[in-house]
Amino acid sequence: MDTTKNRRSRSGASSRKRSTFSSSNRRNTSGGNRGGYKGGNRRGGGGRSGGNRRGGARKMPTFDPSQFINKNPVEVTEEVYTPKHKFSTFGLNGKLVKTIREMGIETPSPIQDQVIPEILEGNDVIGLAETGTGKTAAFLVPLIEKTLKEYSRQTLILAPTRELAIQIQDEFKKLTKNFKLYSTVCVGGTSIRPQIQSLRKKNHFVIATPGRILDLINQRKYDPSHATTVVLDEADRMLDMGFINDMREILSLTPEDRETLFFSATMNKDAEKMVHDFMKNPVTISVKKKDVTNSIEQDVVPHGHHDKFETLCNLFNESDELKRVIIFGAMKHSVEKLSKELTKHGIGAESIHGNKTHPQRQRSLAKFKSGNARVLVATDVAARGIHVDNVSHVINYDLPNTFEDYVHRIGRTGRGTKRGKALTFVHTK
Ligand code: AMP
């Protein structure tokens, strides 16, 4: 792990270079168009109401298939980070420390080690970290601690997808099982009524997707003017999904003296501008993860006009190695169709995409996680923020929109010490 930290002043934020965040994920996003292979996908659903609000301005991507090949992945041994703190030395409530220990979390991860003291001190923080780094606990633990000390505190957490919002609440519930702290999840694609009812009660934490919470604000069911802290989790993804105006509007409705925490895997101009406009003297903490494009075995699977599905079935029939497989598809309906077709052909598959209700997605995910389904077919958006261990293969049945999406997808395998493989379908004939 490579970690860095610096402080940026409010006025200096926009002019300062991205000195601290990892650029490893950006390899070849623009420079790799050597061969002129064309693949055109539109991103699957998600966002405000399951739709993509980016509009039709996006260019068709051009990829060189060689970008998807790495037959000799390097063995990446991550640098050992020595934390300065233990959970017992942050000055946290003893019961909270005990709960963290009971969750099996022993040592603060690098992002936690550096972020927790800053949040406890009341500083605005930019955390440049991907999922899997422990970023959720990095903001939840200190915010829970502060809420225990000051019961009137209210935190609003914005996340790009309902799955991520639910996962944040799950972690919140685990961390607060010994305390009387309350939370509500407000996400789209599910009935608004229970959310309205839950918002009537006291909530220390509201975890929401931007579109839904803005609806609730407009209906005067949630009052953002009481938020003491706003967390933007996976901010780059929210921006990418077209939530920029919603995010800015929500932030502008919260008090000026709020604390703002901004977590993102990457920074771009929109993110820089938000930081500049809405954060006060933020501390930047960057945690670089291993470069998956170097460390994951990758190959292409050539197919013709009419044999794409047959080629996929053959992969499964010819190899026992494909034990737990995530297949990425471009569109919600094609993802659904593919999972049904696979199941028909004896390859147990579940699907997650924006056309499914939240409980349906949760059920599919549970079946996949428990091993009851060998395959999970997903759109990029629906798969975001989901953790599944021991994924043996990621298959890009449809091409991603960007190389960054590709990196995100293949990062679903090869987690931790387990080795996985990424296969990308390319149309050759
Ligand atoms: P996140 O990056 O927040 O999505 O966290 C990924 C996973 O790591 C979650 O399942 C957490 O429960 C787990 N986790 C969080 N902090 C730690 C830690 N310090 N050590 C080990 N696991 C952790």
PDB file of N, CA and C and ligand atoms in Angstrom, residues 87 100 103-113 129-139 164 167-168 171 174 233-234 289 385 387 389 415, ligand 1:
ATOM      1  N   PHE A  87      -7.060   0.293  17.259  1.00  0.00           N
ATOM      2  CA  PHE A  87      -8.399   0.838  17.501  1.00  0.00           C
ATOM      3  C   PHE A  87      -8.542   1.327  18.944  1.00  0.00           C
ATOM      4  N   ILE A 100     -15.784  -3.501  17.352  1.00  0.00           N
ATOM      5  CA  ILE A 100     -14.906  -3.616  16.161  1.00  0.00           C
ATOM      6  C   ILE A 100     -14.118  -4.925  16.251  1.00  0.00           C
ATOM      7  N   MET A 103     -16.095  -7.886  15.452  1.00  0.00           N
ATOM      8  CA  MET A 103     -16.366  -8.021  14.010  1.00  0.00           C
ATOM      9  C   MET A 103     -15.180  -8.663  13.291  1.00  0.00           C
ATOM     10  N   GLY A 104     -14.139  -8.934  14.036  1.00  0.00           N
ATOM     11  CA  GLY A 104     -12.956  -9.568  13.436  1.00  0.00           C
ATOM     12  C   GLY A 104     -12.001  -8.562  12.821  1.00  0.00           C
ATOM     13  N   ILE A 105     -12.231  -7.294  13.115  1.00  0.00           N
ATOM     14  CA  ILE A 105     -11.330  -6.267  12.587  1.00  0.00           C
ATOM     15  C   ILE A 105     -10.291  -5.968  13.666  1.00  0.00           C
ATOM     16  N   GLU A 106      -9.040  -6.337  13.383  1.00  0.00           N
ATOM     17  CA  GLU A 106      -7.999  -6.260  14.413  1.00  0.00           C
ATOM     18  C   GLU A 106      -7.225  -4.945  14.353  1.00  0.00           C
ATOM     19  N   THR A 107      -6.703  -4.685  13.157  1.00  0.00           N
ATOM     20  CA  THR A 107      -5.783  -3.548  13.010  1.00  0.00           C
ATOM     21  C   THR A 107      -6.390  -2.525  12.051  1.00  0.00           C
ATOM     22  N   PRO A 108      -6.211  -1.238  12.322  1.00  0.00           N
ATOM     23  CA  PRO A 108      -6.732  -0.248  11.361  1.00  0.00           C
ATOM     24  C   PRO A 108      -6.051  -0.407  10.000  1.00  0.00           C
ATOM     25  N   SER A 109      -6.849  -0.354   8.951  1.00  0.00           N
ATOM     26  CA  SER A 109      -6.268  -0.373   7.603  1.00  0.00           C
ATOM     27  C   SER A 109      -5.602   0.985   7.374  1.00  0.00           C
ATOM     28  N   PRO A 110      -4.755   1.120   6.339  1.00  0.00           N
ATOM     29  CA  PRO A 110      -4.058   2.395   6.127  1.00  0.00           C
ATOM     30  C   PRO A 110      -5.002   3.606   6.060  1.00  0.00           C
ATOM     31  N   ILE A 111      -6.111   3.444   5.334  1.00  0.00           N
ATOM     32  CA  ILE A 111      -7.022   4.604   5.227  1.00  0.00           C
ATOM     33  C   ILE A 111      -7.637   4.909   6.585  1.00  0.00           C
ATOM     34  N   GLN A 112      -7.974   3.871   7.332  1.00  0.00           N
ATOM     35  CA  GLN A 112      -8.560   4.085   8.666  1.00  0.00           C
ATOM     36  C   GLN A 112      -7.543   4.735   9.602  1.00  0.00           C
ATOM     37  N   ASP A 113      -6.327   4.239   9.546  1.00  0.00           N
ATOM     38  CA  ASP A 113      -5.277   4.747  10.431  1.00  0.00           C
ATOM     39  C   ASP A 113      -5.096   6.255  10.265  1.00  0.00           C
ATOM     40  N   ALA A 129      -9.577   6.424  -2.096  1.00  0.00           N
ATOM     41  CA  ALA A 129      -9.460   4.992  -1.813  1.00  0.00           C
ATOM     42  C   ALA A 129     -10.587   4.244  -2.499  1.00  0.00           C
ATOM     43  N   GLU A 130     -10.270   3.024  -2.925  1.00  0.00           N
ATOM     44  CA  GLU A 130     -11.291   2.199  -3.581  1.00  0.00           C
ATOM     45  C   GLU A 130     -12.014   1.342  -2.551  1.00  0.00           C
ATOM     46  N   THR A 131     -13.046   0.629  -3.028  1.00  0.00           N
ATOM     47  CA  THR A 131     -13.686  -0.332  -2.123  1.00  0.00           C
ATOM     48  C   THR A 131     -12.668  -1.411  -1.790  1.00  0.00           C
ATOM     49  N   GLY A 132     -12.842  -1.982  -0.622  1.00  0.00           N
ATOM     50  CA  GLY A 132     -11.920  -3.039  -0.208  1.00  0.00           C
ATOM     51  C   GLY A 132     -10.768  -2.520   0.637  1.00  0.00           C
ATOM     52  N   THR A 133     -10.703  -1.205   0.802  1.00  0.00           N
ATOM     53  CA  THR A 133      -9.622  -0.634   1.605  1.00  0.00           C
ATOM     54  C   THR A 133     -10.068  -0.399   3.052  1.00  0.00           C
ATOM     55  N   GLY A 134     -11.329  -0.639   3.316  1.00  0.00           N
ATOM     56  CA  GLY A 134     -11.865  -0.357   4.664  1.00  0.00           C
ATOM     57  C   GLY A 134     -12.333   1.079   4.795  1.00  0.00           C
ATOM     58  N   LYS A 135     -12.652   1.699   3.648  1.00  0.00           N
ATOM     59  CA  LYS A 135     -13.021   3.125   3.678  1.00  0.00           C
ATOM     60  C   LYS A 135     -14.336   3.372   4.416  1.00  0.00           C
ATOM     61  N   THR A 136     -15.251   2.399   4.371  1.00  0.00           N
ATOM     62  CA  THR A 136     -16.555   2.610   5.025  1.00  0.00           C
ATOM     63  C   THR A 136     -16.366   2.776   6.533  1.00  0.00           C
ATOM     64  N   ALA A 137     -15.630   1.849   7.134  1.00  0.00           N
ATOM     65  CA  ALA A 137     -15.382   1.969   8.578  1.00  0.00           C
ATOM     66  C   ALA A 137     -14.525   3.196   8.872  1.00  0.00           C
ATOM     67  N   ALA A 138     -13.710   3.609   7.901  1.00  0.00           N
ATOM     68  CA  ALA A 138     -12.851   4.784   8.112  1.00  0.00           C
ATOM     69  C   ALA A 138     -13.683   6.026   8.400  1.00  0.00           C
ATOM     70  N   PHE A 139     -14.875   6.115   7.780  1.00  0.00           N
ATOM     71  CA  PHE A 139     -15.710   7.282   8.131  1.00  0.00           C
ATOM     72  C   PHE A 139     -16.778   6.937   9.160  1.00  0.00           C
ATOM     73  N   LEU A 164     -24.728  -0.120  -2.498  1.00  0.00           N
ATOM     74  CA  LEU A 164     -23.690   0.456  -1.638  1.00  0.00           C
ATOM     75  C   LEU A 164     -24.324   1.070  -0.392  1.00  0.00           C
ATOM     76  N   GLN A 167     -25.087  -1.628   1.974  1.00  0.00           N
ATOM     77  CA  GLN A 167     -23.867  -2.163   2.596  1.00  0.00           C
ATOM     78  C   GLN A 167     -23.328  -1.235   3.669  1.00  0.00           C
ATOM     79  N   ILE A 168     -23.456   0.062   3.415  1.00  0.00           N
ATOM     80  CA  ILE A 168     -22.997   1.023   4.434  1.00  0.00           C
ATOM     81  C   ILE A 168     -23.867   0.874   5.685  1.00  0.00           C
ATOM     82  N   GLU A 171     -22.954  -2.205   7.671  1.00  0.00           N
ATOM     83  CA  GLU A 171     -21.743  -2.002   8.485  1.00  0.00           C
ATOM     84  C   GLU A 171     -22.057  -1.100   9.687  1.00  0.00           C
ATOM     85  N   LYS A 174     -23.794  -3.157  12.327  1.00  0.00           N
ATOM     86  CA  LYS A 174     -22.849  -4.020  13.055  1.00  0.00           C
ATOM     87  C   LYS A 174     -22.070  -3.201  14.075  1.00  0.00           C
ATOM     88  N   ASP A 233     -19.759   9.204  -0.647  1.00  0.00           N
ATOM     89  CA  ASP A 233     -19.007   7.964  -0.826  1.00  0.00           C
ATOM     90  C   ASP A 233     -19.014   7.577  -2.302  1.00  0.00           C
ATOM     91  N   GLU A 234     -17.859   7.120  -2.769  1.00  0.00           N
ATOM     92  CA  GLU A 234     -17.687   6.836  -4.199  1.00  0.00           C
ATOM     93  C   GLU A 234     -18.164   8.027  -5.030  1.00  0.00           C
ATOM     94  N   LYS A 289      -4.107   1.140  -4.263  1.00  0.00           N
ATOM     95  CA  LYS A 289      -4.181  -0.322  -4.266  1.00  0.00           C
ATOM     96  C   LYS A 289      -3.321  -0.858  -5.398  1.00  0.00           C
ATOM     97  N   GLY A 385     -19.820  -1.516  -5.864  1.00  0.00           N
ATOM     98  CA  GLY A 385     -19.877  -1.513  -4.407  1.00  0.00           C
ATOM     99  C   GLY A 385     -20.206  -2.865  -3.813  1.00  0.00           C
ATOM    100  N   HIS A 387     -19.285  -6.618  -2.724  1.00  0.00           N
ATOM    101  CA  HIS A 387     -18.113  -7.437  -2.394  1.00  0.00           C
ATOM    102  C   HIS A 387     -18.485  -8.901  -2.460  1.00  0.00           C
ATOM    103  N   ASP A 389     -16.247 -12.471  -2.333  1.00  0.00           N
ATOM    104  CA  ASP A 389     -14.904 -13.044  -2.270  1.00  0.00           C
ATOM    105  C   ASP A 389     -14.788 -14.241  -3.204  1.00  0.00           C
ATOM    106  N   ARG A 415      -9.142 -10.865  -5.666  1.00  0.00           N
ATOM    107  CA  ARG A 415      -9.142 -10.089  -4.426  1.00  0.00           C
ATOM    108  C   ARG A 415      -8.308 -10.775  -3.376  1.00  0.00           C
TER     109      ARG A 415
HETATM  110  P1  AMP B   1     -14.771  -1.206   2.341  1.00  0.00           P
HETATM  111  O1  AMP B   1     -13.484  -0.757   1.733  1.00  0.00           O
HETATM  112  O2  AMP B   1     -15.285  -0.243   3.322  1.00  0.00           O
HETATM  113  O3  AMP B   1     -15.771  -1.556   1.308  1.00  0.00           O
HETATM  114  O4  AMP B   1     -14.468  -2.523   3.247  1.00  0.00           O
HETATM  115  C1  AMP B   1     -14.223  -3.799   2.721  1.00  0.00           C
HETATM  116  C2  AMP B   1     -14.340  -4.901   3.785  1.00  0.00           C
HETATM  117  O5  AMP B   1     -13.234  -4.854   4.703  1.00  0.00           O
HETATM  118  C3  AMP B   1     -15.575  -4.864   4.664  1.00  0.00           C
HETATM  119  O6  AMP B   1     -16.154  -6.147   4.630  1.00  0.00           O
HETATM  120  C4  AMP B   1     -15.088  -4.549   6.066  1.00  0.00           C
HETATM  121  O7  AMP B   1     -15.828  -5.196   7.072  1.00  0.00           O
HETATM  122  C5  AMP B   1     -13.668  -5.054   6.052  1.00  0.00           C
HETATM  123  N1  AMP B   1     -12.772  -4.246   6.905  1.00  0.00           N
HETATM  124  C6  AMP B   1     -12.914  -2.948   7.222  1.00  0.00           C
HETATM  125  N2  AMP B   1     -11.884  -2.524   7.973  1.00  0.00           N
HETATM  126  C7  AMP B   1     -11.049  -3.573   8.105  1.00  0.00           C
HETATM  127  C8  AMP B   1      -9.785  -3.765   8.761  1.00  0.00           C
HETATM  128  N3  AMP B   1      -9.191  -2.769   9.427  1.00  0.00           N
HETATM  129  N4  AMP B   1      -9.225  -4.974   8.687  1.00  0.00           N
HETATM  130  C9  AMP B   1      -9.818  -5.970   8.000  1.00  0.00           C
HETATM  131  N5  AMP B   1     -11.004  -5.871   7.377  1.00  0.00           N
HETATM  132  C10 AMP B   1     -11.615  -4.683   7.410  1.00  0.00           C
END
